[in-house]
Coordinates of C-alpha atoms and ligand atoms in Angstrom, one line a residue:
M690 CA 131.0 89.1 123.0
K691 CA 128.1 87.6 124.9
K692 CA 128.2 90.5 127.3
W693 CA 127.9 93.0 124.6
L694 CA 125.0 91.2 123.1
S695 CA 123.2 91.2 126.4
I696 CA 123.9 94.9 126.9
I697 CA 122.5 95.7 123.4
L698 CA 119.5 93.5 124.2
M699 CA 118.9 95.3 127.5
C700 CA 119.1 98.6 125.7
M701 CA 116.6 97.5 123.2
V702 CA 114.2 96.3 125.9
W703 CA 114.6 99.6 127.7
I704 CA 114.0 101.6 124.6
T705 CA 111.0 99.6 123.6
S706 CA 109.5 99.8 127.1
S707 CA 110.1 103.5 127.3
I708 CA 108.3 104.0 124.0
F709 CA 105.2 102.1 125.0
A710 CA 105.0 102.4 128.8
S711 CA 104.5 106.0 129.6
A712 CA 105.0 105.4 133.3
T713 CA 107.7 103.3 135.0
N714 CA 106.1 102.1 138.1
Q715 CA 103.8 99.4 136.7
E716 CA 102.4 97.0 139.2
E717 CA 100.0 94.2 139.0
G718 CA 96.5 95.5 139.4
L719 CA 93.3 93.6 140.0
V720 CA 91.8 90.4 138.8
I721 CA 89.6 91.1 135.8
A722 CA 86.1 89.7 136.2
F723 CA 83.1 89.7 133.9
N724 CA 79.6 89.8 135.5
G725 CA 81.4 88.9 138.7
E726 CA 83.0 85.9 137.3
Q727 CA 86.8 85.9 137.7
T728 CA 89.2 85.4 134.9
E729 CA 92.9 84.5 134.9
Y730 CA 93.7 88.0 133.6
Y731 CA 95.0 90.9 135.6
S732 CA 95.0 94.6 135.0
V733 CA 98.2 96.6 135.2
F734 CA 98.0 99.5 137.6
C735 CA 100.1 102.5 136.8
D736 CA 99.8 106.2 137.4
D737 CA 96.4 105.8 139.0
T738 CA 95.0 104.0 136.0
H739 CA 94.0 100.5 135.4
Y740 CA 95.2 99.1 132.1
V741 CA 93.6 96.0 130.7
P742 CA 94.7 93.6 127.9
M743 CA 92.7 94.8 124.9
R744 CA 92.3 91.5 123.0
K745 CA 91.4 89.4 126.0
V746 CA 88.9 91.9 127.3
F747 CA 87.1 92.5 124.0
E748 CA 87.1 88.8 123.2
K749 CA 85.6 88.0 126.6
M750 CA 82.9 90.5 125.7
G751 CA 82.1 88.6 122.5
A752 CA 84.0 90.7 120.0
S753 CA 86.4 89.4 117.4
V754 CA 89.8 91.1 117.7
F755 CA 92.5 91.2 115.0
Y756 CA 95.5 93.1 114.0
R757 CA 95.5 94.7 110.6
S758 CA 99.1 94.9 109.5
R759 CA 98.1 97.2 106.6
D760 CA 97.9 100.2 108.9
G761 CA 98.9 98.8 112.3
Q762 CA 95.4 99.0 113.8
I763 CA 94.0 96.6 116.3
M764 CA 90.3 96.1 115.6
A765 CA 87.6 94.8 117.7
L766 CA 84.3 94.0 115.9
S767 CA 81.6 93.5 118.4
R768 CA 78.6 91.2 118.0
D769 CA 76.5 94.2 118.0
G770 CA 78.0 95.4 114.8
D771 CA 80.3 98.0 116.4
I772 CA 83.8 98.6 115.2
I773 CA 86.5 99.6 117.6
R774 CA 89.9 100.6 116.4
H775 CA 93.1 101.5 118.2
I776 CA 96.8 101.9 117.5
V777 CA 99.2 100.9 120.3
G778 CA 100.9 103.9 121.9
E779 CA 98.0 106.3 121.2
N780 CA 95.7 107.8 123.7
H781 CA 92.6 107.6 121.6
I782 CA 90.3 104.9 120.4
V783 CA 87.9 105.1 117.5
F784 CA 84.4 103.8 118.1
N785 CA 82.2 103.5 115.0
G786 CA 84.2 106.2 113.4
E787 CA 84.1 108.6 116.3
Q788 CA 87.4 109.3 118.1
K789 CA 87.4 109.1 121.9
T790 CA 90.4 110.6 123.6
V791 CA 91.5 109.6 127.1
E792 CA 94.3 110.8 129.3
M793 CA 96.8 108.0 129.0
P794 CA 98.0 106.1 125.9
S795 CA 98.1 102.4 125.7
F796 CA 101.3 100.3 125.8
S797 CA 102.5 97.0 124.8
K798 CA 103.6 94.3 127.3
D799 CA 104.3 90.6 126.7
Y800 CA 102.9 90.8 123.2
E801 CA 99.6 92.2 124.5
T802 CA 98.3 95.7 124.1
Y803 CA 97.2 97.2 127.4
I804 CA 94.6 100.0 127.1
P805 CA 93.5 102.3 129.9
I806 CA 90.2 101.1 131.3
E807 CA 88.7 104.4 130.2
M808 CA 89.0 103.2 126.6
V809 CA 86.7 100.3 127.5
S810 CA 84.2 102.6 129.3
E811 CA 84.4 105.2 126.6
T812 CA 83.5 102.7 123.9
L813 CA 81.0 100.0 124.8
Y814 CA 79.8 100.1 128.4
P815 CA 80.1 103.4 130.1
D816 CA 78.5 102.5 133.5
D817 CA 79.4 98.9 133.6
I818 CA 82.8 99.0 135.3
S819 CA 83.2 98.6 139.0
Y820 CA 86.0 97.9 141.4
N821 CA 86.5 96.3 144.7
E822 CA 89.7 95.3 146.5
Q823 CA 90.4 92.3 144.4
H824 CA 88.3 92.7 141.3
L825 CA 87.9 94.9 138.3
N826 CA 84.5 93.9 137.2
I827 CA 83.2 94.5 133.7
Q828 CA 79.5 94.1 133.2
K829 CA 79.1 92.0 130.1
Y830 CA 76.3 92.9 127.6
M831 CA 73.9 90.1 126.8
F832 CA 73.1 89.5 123.1
N833 CA 70.1 88.3 121.3
S834 CA 71.5 85.2 119.8
D835 CA 69.2 85.0 116.7
Y836 CA 70.2 88.3 115.3
H837 CA 73.8 87.8 116.3
K838 CA 74.2 84.5 114.5
V839 CA 74.4 86.5 111.2
I840 CA 76.9 88.9 112.7
Q841 CA 79.0 86.0 114.2
D842 CA 79.1 84.3 110.8
V843 CA 80.5 87.5 109.3
L844 CA 82.9 88.0 112.2
D845 CA 84.3 84.6 111.7
L846 CA 85.8 85.8 108.4
C847 CA 87.1 89.1 109.6
S848 CA 90.8 88.2 109.2
L849 CA 90.4 87.6 105.4
S850 CA 92.5 89.9 103.3
N851 CA 89.4 91.3 101.5
F852 CA 87.5 92.0 104.7
Y853 CA 87.2 95.8 105.2
P854 CA 86.1 96.6 108.8
E855 CA 84.5 99.8 107.6
R856 CA 82.1 97.7 105.5
F857 CA 81.3 95.5 108.4
Q858 CA 77.7 96.7 108.6
R859 CA 77.2 96.3 104.9
Y860 CA 78.4 92.7 105.0
I861 CA 76.0 92.0 107.8
D862 CA 73.1 93.7 106.0
F863 CA 73.8 91.9 102.7
H864 CA 74.2 88.5 104.3
A865 CA 71.0 89.0 106.2
K866 CA 69.2 90.0 103.0
M867 CA 70.7 87.4 100.8
P868 CA 71.3 84.4 103.0
V869 CA 71.5 82.2 99.9
Y870 CA 75.1 83.4 99.5
S871 CA 77.9 82.4 101.8
V872 CA 79.5 85.1 103.9
Q873 CA 82.5 84.9 101.7
E874 CA 80.4 85.6 98.7
A875 CA 78.6 88.4 100.5
I876 CA 82.0 90.1 101.3
A877 CA 83.1 89.8 97.7
R878 CA 79.8 91.3 96.4
V879 CA 79.8 94.2 98.9
N880 CA 83.4 94.9 98.0
L881 CA 82.1 95.3 94.4
G882 CA 79.4 97.7 95.6
L883 CA 76.6 95.3 94.6
D884 CA 74.6 96.2 97.7
Y885 CA 74.1 99.7 96.5
P886 CA 71.4 100.7 94.0
F887 CA 72.6 100.9 90.4
Y888 CA 74.3 104.1 89.4
E889 CA 75.0 105.0 93.0
N890 CA 78.5 104.9 94.4
V891 CA 80.0 104.8 90.9
A892 CA 83.8 104.4 90.5
T893 CA 85.7 105.6 87.5
I894 CA 87.7 102.8 85.9
E895 CA 91.4 103.2 86.2
H896 CA 92.6 100.9 83.5
P897 CA 90.0 100.9 80.8
D898 CA 92.3 99.3 78.3
E899 CA 92.7 96.0 80.2
L900 CA 91.2 92.9 78.8
L901 CA 89.4 92.1 82.0
V902 CA 88.0 95.6 82.5
L903 CA 84.6 95.6 84.3
V904 CA 82.1 98.0 83.0
N905 CA 78.8 98.1 84.7
K906 CA 76.4 100.4 86.5
Y907 CA 79.0 100.9 89.3
H908 CA 82.1 101.2 87.1
Q909 CA 82.3 103.9 84.6
L910 CA 84.7 104.5 81.8
P911 CA 86.6 107.8 82.1
E912 CA 84.8 110.7 80.4
G913 CA 85.7 111.0 76.8
Y914 CA 87.3 107.6 76.7
A915 CA 87.8 106.1 73.3
A916 CA 89.2 102.6 72.6
Y917 CA 92.2 102.4 70.2
N918 CA 93.6 99.5 68.2
L919 CA 90.2 98.9 66.7
V920 CA 89.9 97.0 63.5
N921 CA 87.2 97.2 60.8
M922 CA 85.2 93.9 60.7
S923 CA 85.0 92.2 57.4
R924 CA 81.6 92.5 55.8
E925 CA 81.1 88.7 55.9
Y926 CA 80.8 88.8 59.7
T927 CA 78.4 91.7 60.0
V928 CA 74.9 92.6 59.0
N929 CA 74.8 94.1 55.5
D930 CA 73.6 97.6 56.2
G931 CA 76.5 99.6 54.8
K932 CA 77.8 100.6 58.2
Q933 CA 81.3 100.0 59.5
Y934 CA 81.7 97.7 62.5
L935 CA 84.8 98.0 64.7
L936 CA 86.2 95.7 67.4
L937 CA 89.5 95.5 69.3
A938 CA 92.0 93.4 67.3
G939 CA 92.2 90.5 69.8
A940 CA 88.4 90.3 70.2
Y941 CA 88.0 90.4 66.4
E942 CA 90.5 87.6 65.8
H943 CA 88.6 85.3 68.1
Y944 CA 85.3 86.4 66.8
V945 CA 86.3 85.4 63.3
Q946 CA 87.4 81.9 64.5
M947 CA 84.1 81.6 66.3
A948 CA 82.0 82.6 63.3
E949 CA 84.0 80.3 61.0
A950 CA 83.4 77.4 63.4
A951 CA 79.7 78.1 63.5
E952 CA 79.5 78.4 59.7
K953 CA 81.0 74.9 59.4
E954 CA 77.9 73.7 61.3
G955 CA 75.7 75.5 58.8
L956 CA 75.0 78.5 61.0
S957 CA 75.2 82.1 60.3
M958 CA 76.4 84.7 62.8
R959 CA 76.3 88.4 61.9
V960 CA 77.2 91.2 64.2
V961 CA 74.6 93.9 64.4
S962 CA 76.4 96.1 66.9
A963 CA 80.1 96.3 67.9
Y964 CA 82.2 99.2 69.0
R965 CA 80.3 102.4 70.0
T966 CA 81.7 105.8 70.8
E967 CA 80.5 107.6 73.9
D968 CA 78.5 110.0 71.8
Y969 CA 76.8 107.2 69.9
Q970 CA 75.9 105.5 73.2
R971 CA 74.5 108.8 74.4
F972 CA 72.4 109.0 71.3
L973 CA 71.1 105.5 71.8
Y974 CA 70.3 105.9 75.5
N975 CA 68.5 109.2 74.9
N976 CA 66.5 107.7 72.2
K977 CA 65.3 104.9 74.5
L978 CA 64.7 107.4 77.3
R979 CA 62.5 109.5 75.0
T980 CA 60.4 106.7 73.6
N981 CA 60.2 104.2 76.5
G982 CA 61.0 106.2 79.7
K983 CA 63.8 105.9 82.2
I984 CA 63.1 102.4 83.8
Y985 CA 63.0 100.7 80.4
A986 CA 66.0 102.7 79.1
D987 CA 68.1 101.7 82.1
N988 CA 67.0 98.1 81.8
Y989 CA 68.0 97.7 78.2
S990 CA 70.5 100.4 77.5
A991 CA 73.6 101.7 79.2
R992 CA 74.1 105.3 80.0
P993 CA 77.0 106.9 78.2
G994 CA 80.3 105.9 79.8
F995 CA 78.7 102.7 81.2
S996 CA 78.5 100.6 78.1
E997 CA 80.7 97.6 77.3
H998 CA 80.4 98.5 73.7
Q999 CA 82.6 101.5 74.3
T1000 CA 85.5 99.1 75.1
G1001 CA 85.5 97.4 71.7
L1002 CA 85.1 94.1 73.5
A1003 CA 81.4 93.5 73.0
V1004 CA 79.2 92.4 70.2
D1005 CA 75.5 91.9 69.6
I1006 CA 74.9 88.9 67.4
N1007 CA 72.1 88.5 64.8
S1008 CA 69.4 90.4 66.4
T1009 CA 68.5 92.3 69.6
R1010 CA 65.4 90.4 70.3
V1011 CA 64.8 87.9 73.1
A1012 CA 63.5 85.5 70.5
F1013 CA 67.1 85.1 69.5
E1014 CA 67.3 82.5 72.3
Y1015 CA 65.2 80.1 70.2
S1016 CA 67.7 80.1 67.3
A1017 CA 70.2 77.4 66.5
E1018 CA 72.9 80.1 66.6
F1019 CA 72.1 80.9 70.2
K1020 CA 72.2 77.2 71.1
W1021 CA 75.6 76.9 69.5
L1022 CA 76.9 80.0 71.3
Q1023 CA 75.7 78.7 74.6
E1024 CA 77.9 75.6 74.1
H1025 CA 80.9 77.1 72.3
A1026 CA 81.3 80.8 72.8
H1027 CA 83.6 80.3 75.8
E1028 CA 86.0 78.2 73.6
Y1029 CA 86.7 81.4 71.7
G1030 CA 86.9 83.7 74.8
Y1031 CA 83.3 85.0 74.6
I1032 CA 80.6 85.0 77.3
M1033 CA 77.0 85.9 77.3
R1034 CA 77.2 88.9 79.5
Y1035 CA 73.6 89.4 80.7
P1036 CA 72.1 86.0 81.6
K1037 CA 68.5 85.3 82.7
G1038 CA 67.9 85.5 86.4
K1039 CA 71.1 87.5 87.1
E1040 CA 69.6 90.9 86.4
W1041 CA 70.1 92.0 90.0
I1042 CA 73.8 91.4 89.6
T1043 CA 74.5 92.6 86.1
G1044 CA 71.9 95.4 86.2
Y1045 CA 70.5 94.5 82.8
A1046 CA 67.6 92.6 81.5
Y1047 CA 68.4 89.2 79.8
E1048 CA 70.2 89.8 76.5
P1049 CA 70.8 86.5 74.7
W1050 CA 72.5 88.5 71.9
H1051 CA 75.2 90.4 73.8
Y1052 CA 78.6 88.8 74.0
R1053 CA 81.7 90.0 75.6
F1054 CA 85.3 89.0 74.9
V1055 CA 87.2 88.2 78.1
G1056 CA 89.8 85.8 76.7
I1057 CA 89.6 82.0 76.7
E1058 CA 91.0 81.5 80.2
A1059 CA 88.4 83.7 81.9
A1060 CA 85.5 82.5 79.6
K1061 CA 86.2 78.9 80.5
I1062 CA 86.0 79.6 84.3
I1063 CA 82.8 81.6 83.8
Y1064 CA 81.3 78.9 81.7
E1065 CA 82.3 76.1 84.0
E1066 CA 81.2 77.8 87.2
G1067 CA 78.0 79.2 85.6
I1068 CA 78.7 82.7 87.0
T1069 CA 78.3 86.2 85.8
Y1070 CA 81.2 88.4 84.9
E1071 CA 80.6 90.4 88.1
E1072 CA 80.9 87.3 90.1
F1073 CA 84.0 86.2 88.3
Y1074 CA 85.5 89.6 88.8
A1075 CA 84.8 89.6 92.5
K1076 CA 86.2 86.2 92.9
Y1077 CA 89.3 86.3 90.7
V1078 CA 90.2 89.8 89.7
S1079 CA 89.5 92.2 92.4
V1080 CA 89.8 90.1 95.5
N1081 CA 91.9 92.6 97.4
E1082 CA 92.0 96.0 96.1
F1083 CA 88.4 97.0 95.2
R1084 CA 87.3 100.2 97.0
Ligands
ZN1610 ZN1 75.1 94.8 73.4

């Protein structure tokens, strides 16, 4: 029984090694040194090629190396902002998106990936590898420590599940530009596309019917999208102009409770805008565009397909004037809206995140659970979304 087991094991070892080691006559190569300083690492010499342990070598050069199980890639992120990617058993290495092919593939030995030394010279330091009888010397690049502090901070988080190496440079740029946010926050924001100008890099929303749908200047409702399950608001909760006001059933139910509670305090809350169709939003936006120009229109009005009002989850209450913020109704909403699952969607000072000027009148239904978190943490819906909803999967 034991004999069989060991034979099977030997076969497995043989199979594995023949997959990864393209040549059989491996021998210990040279001591690896950096700037003439010896390390305890050796190259493996095989078929006239020196192979070096990828992780150890790149880490010695100041890069952060990690294995991404999602696609089996080993990644080295250098302190210079370079991204090096490799899959064990392949004979190419990708340097900042450019594929470099060498003669021999890498192999795996003692849980370490050994890459041909050409992969090192093809990527970072072409002329900086030299040999003598005992040493394989790699000339290490020297970094400017000030600039690289930012990069190092970003690198420290490279193994987070929402860290996308292809966005590495954007994380660095954003963190350098907005140091007030932690690296973790910078990563979450870049993953939401908040480092791009508004209306650039727009994604079409996949599930527009979800309660927690994010509609903003980077996330567009599918063309021709129309909400369903809308209900007609009772006249007692809307402005009395003869028009019909529609909301999604769940949002309406909570709105009624909120309005009733406010009324008990002697306040009056009347909806002046609720559900809008794409066509109506187009009409509104074009109107603003014609009378006030593009900058103003984009500040105060959403382009068609980009308005929360098209989801049936948003309401404008009492007026659409900033003066609304001085009303007793506004004060009450500030304190209680979240108890009914509503949030003020475009707060003061957060224009650069939301993409809209301060709108004290615009409220969005997100459900009580989400509204409570947003209220307690004092964050925008974008920030909430980045932190709790889209941590992993966003673009
Ligand atoms: Zn509104």
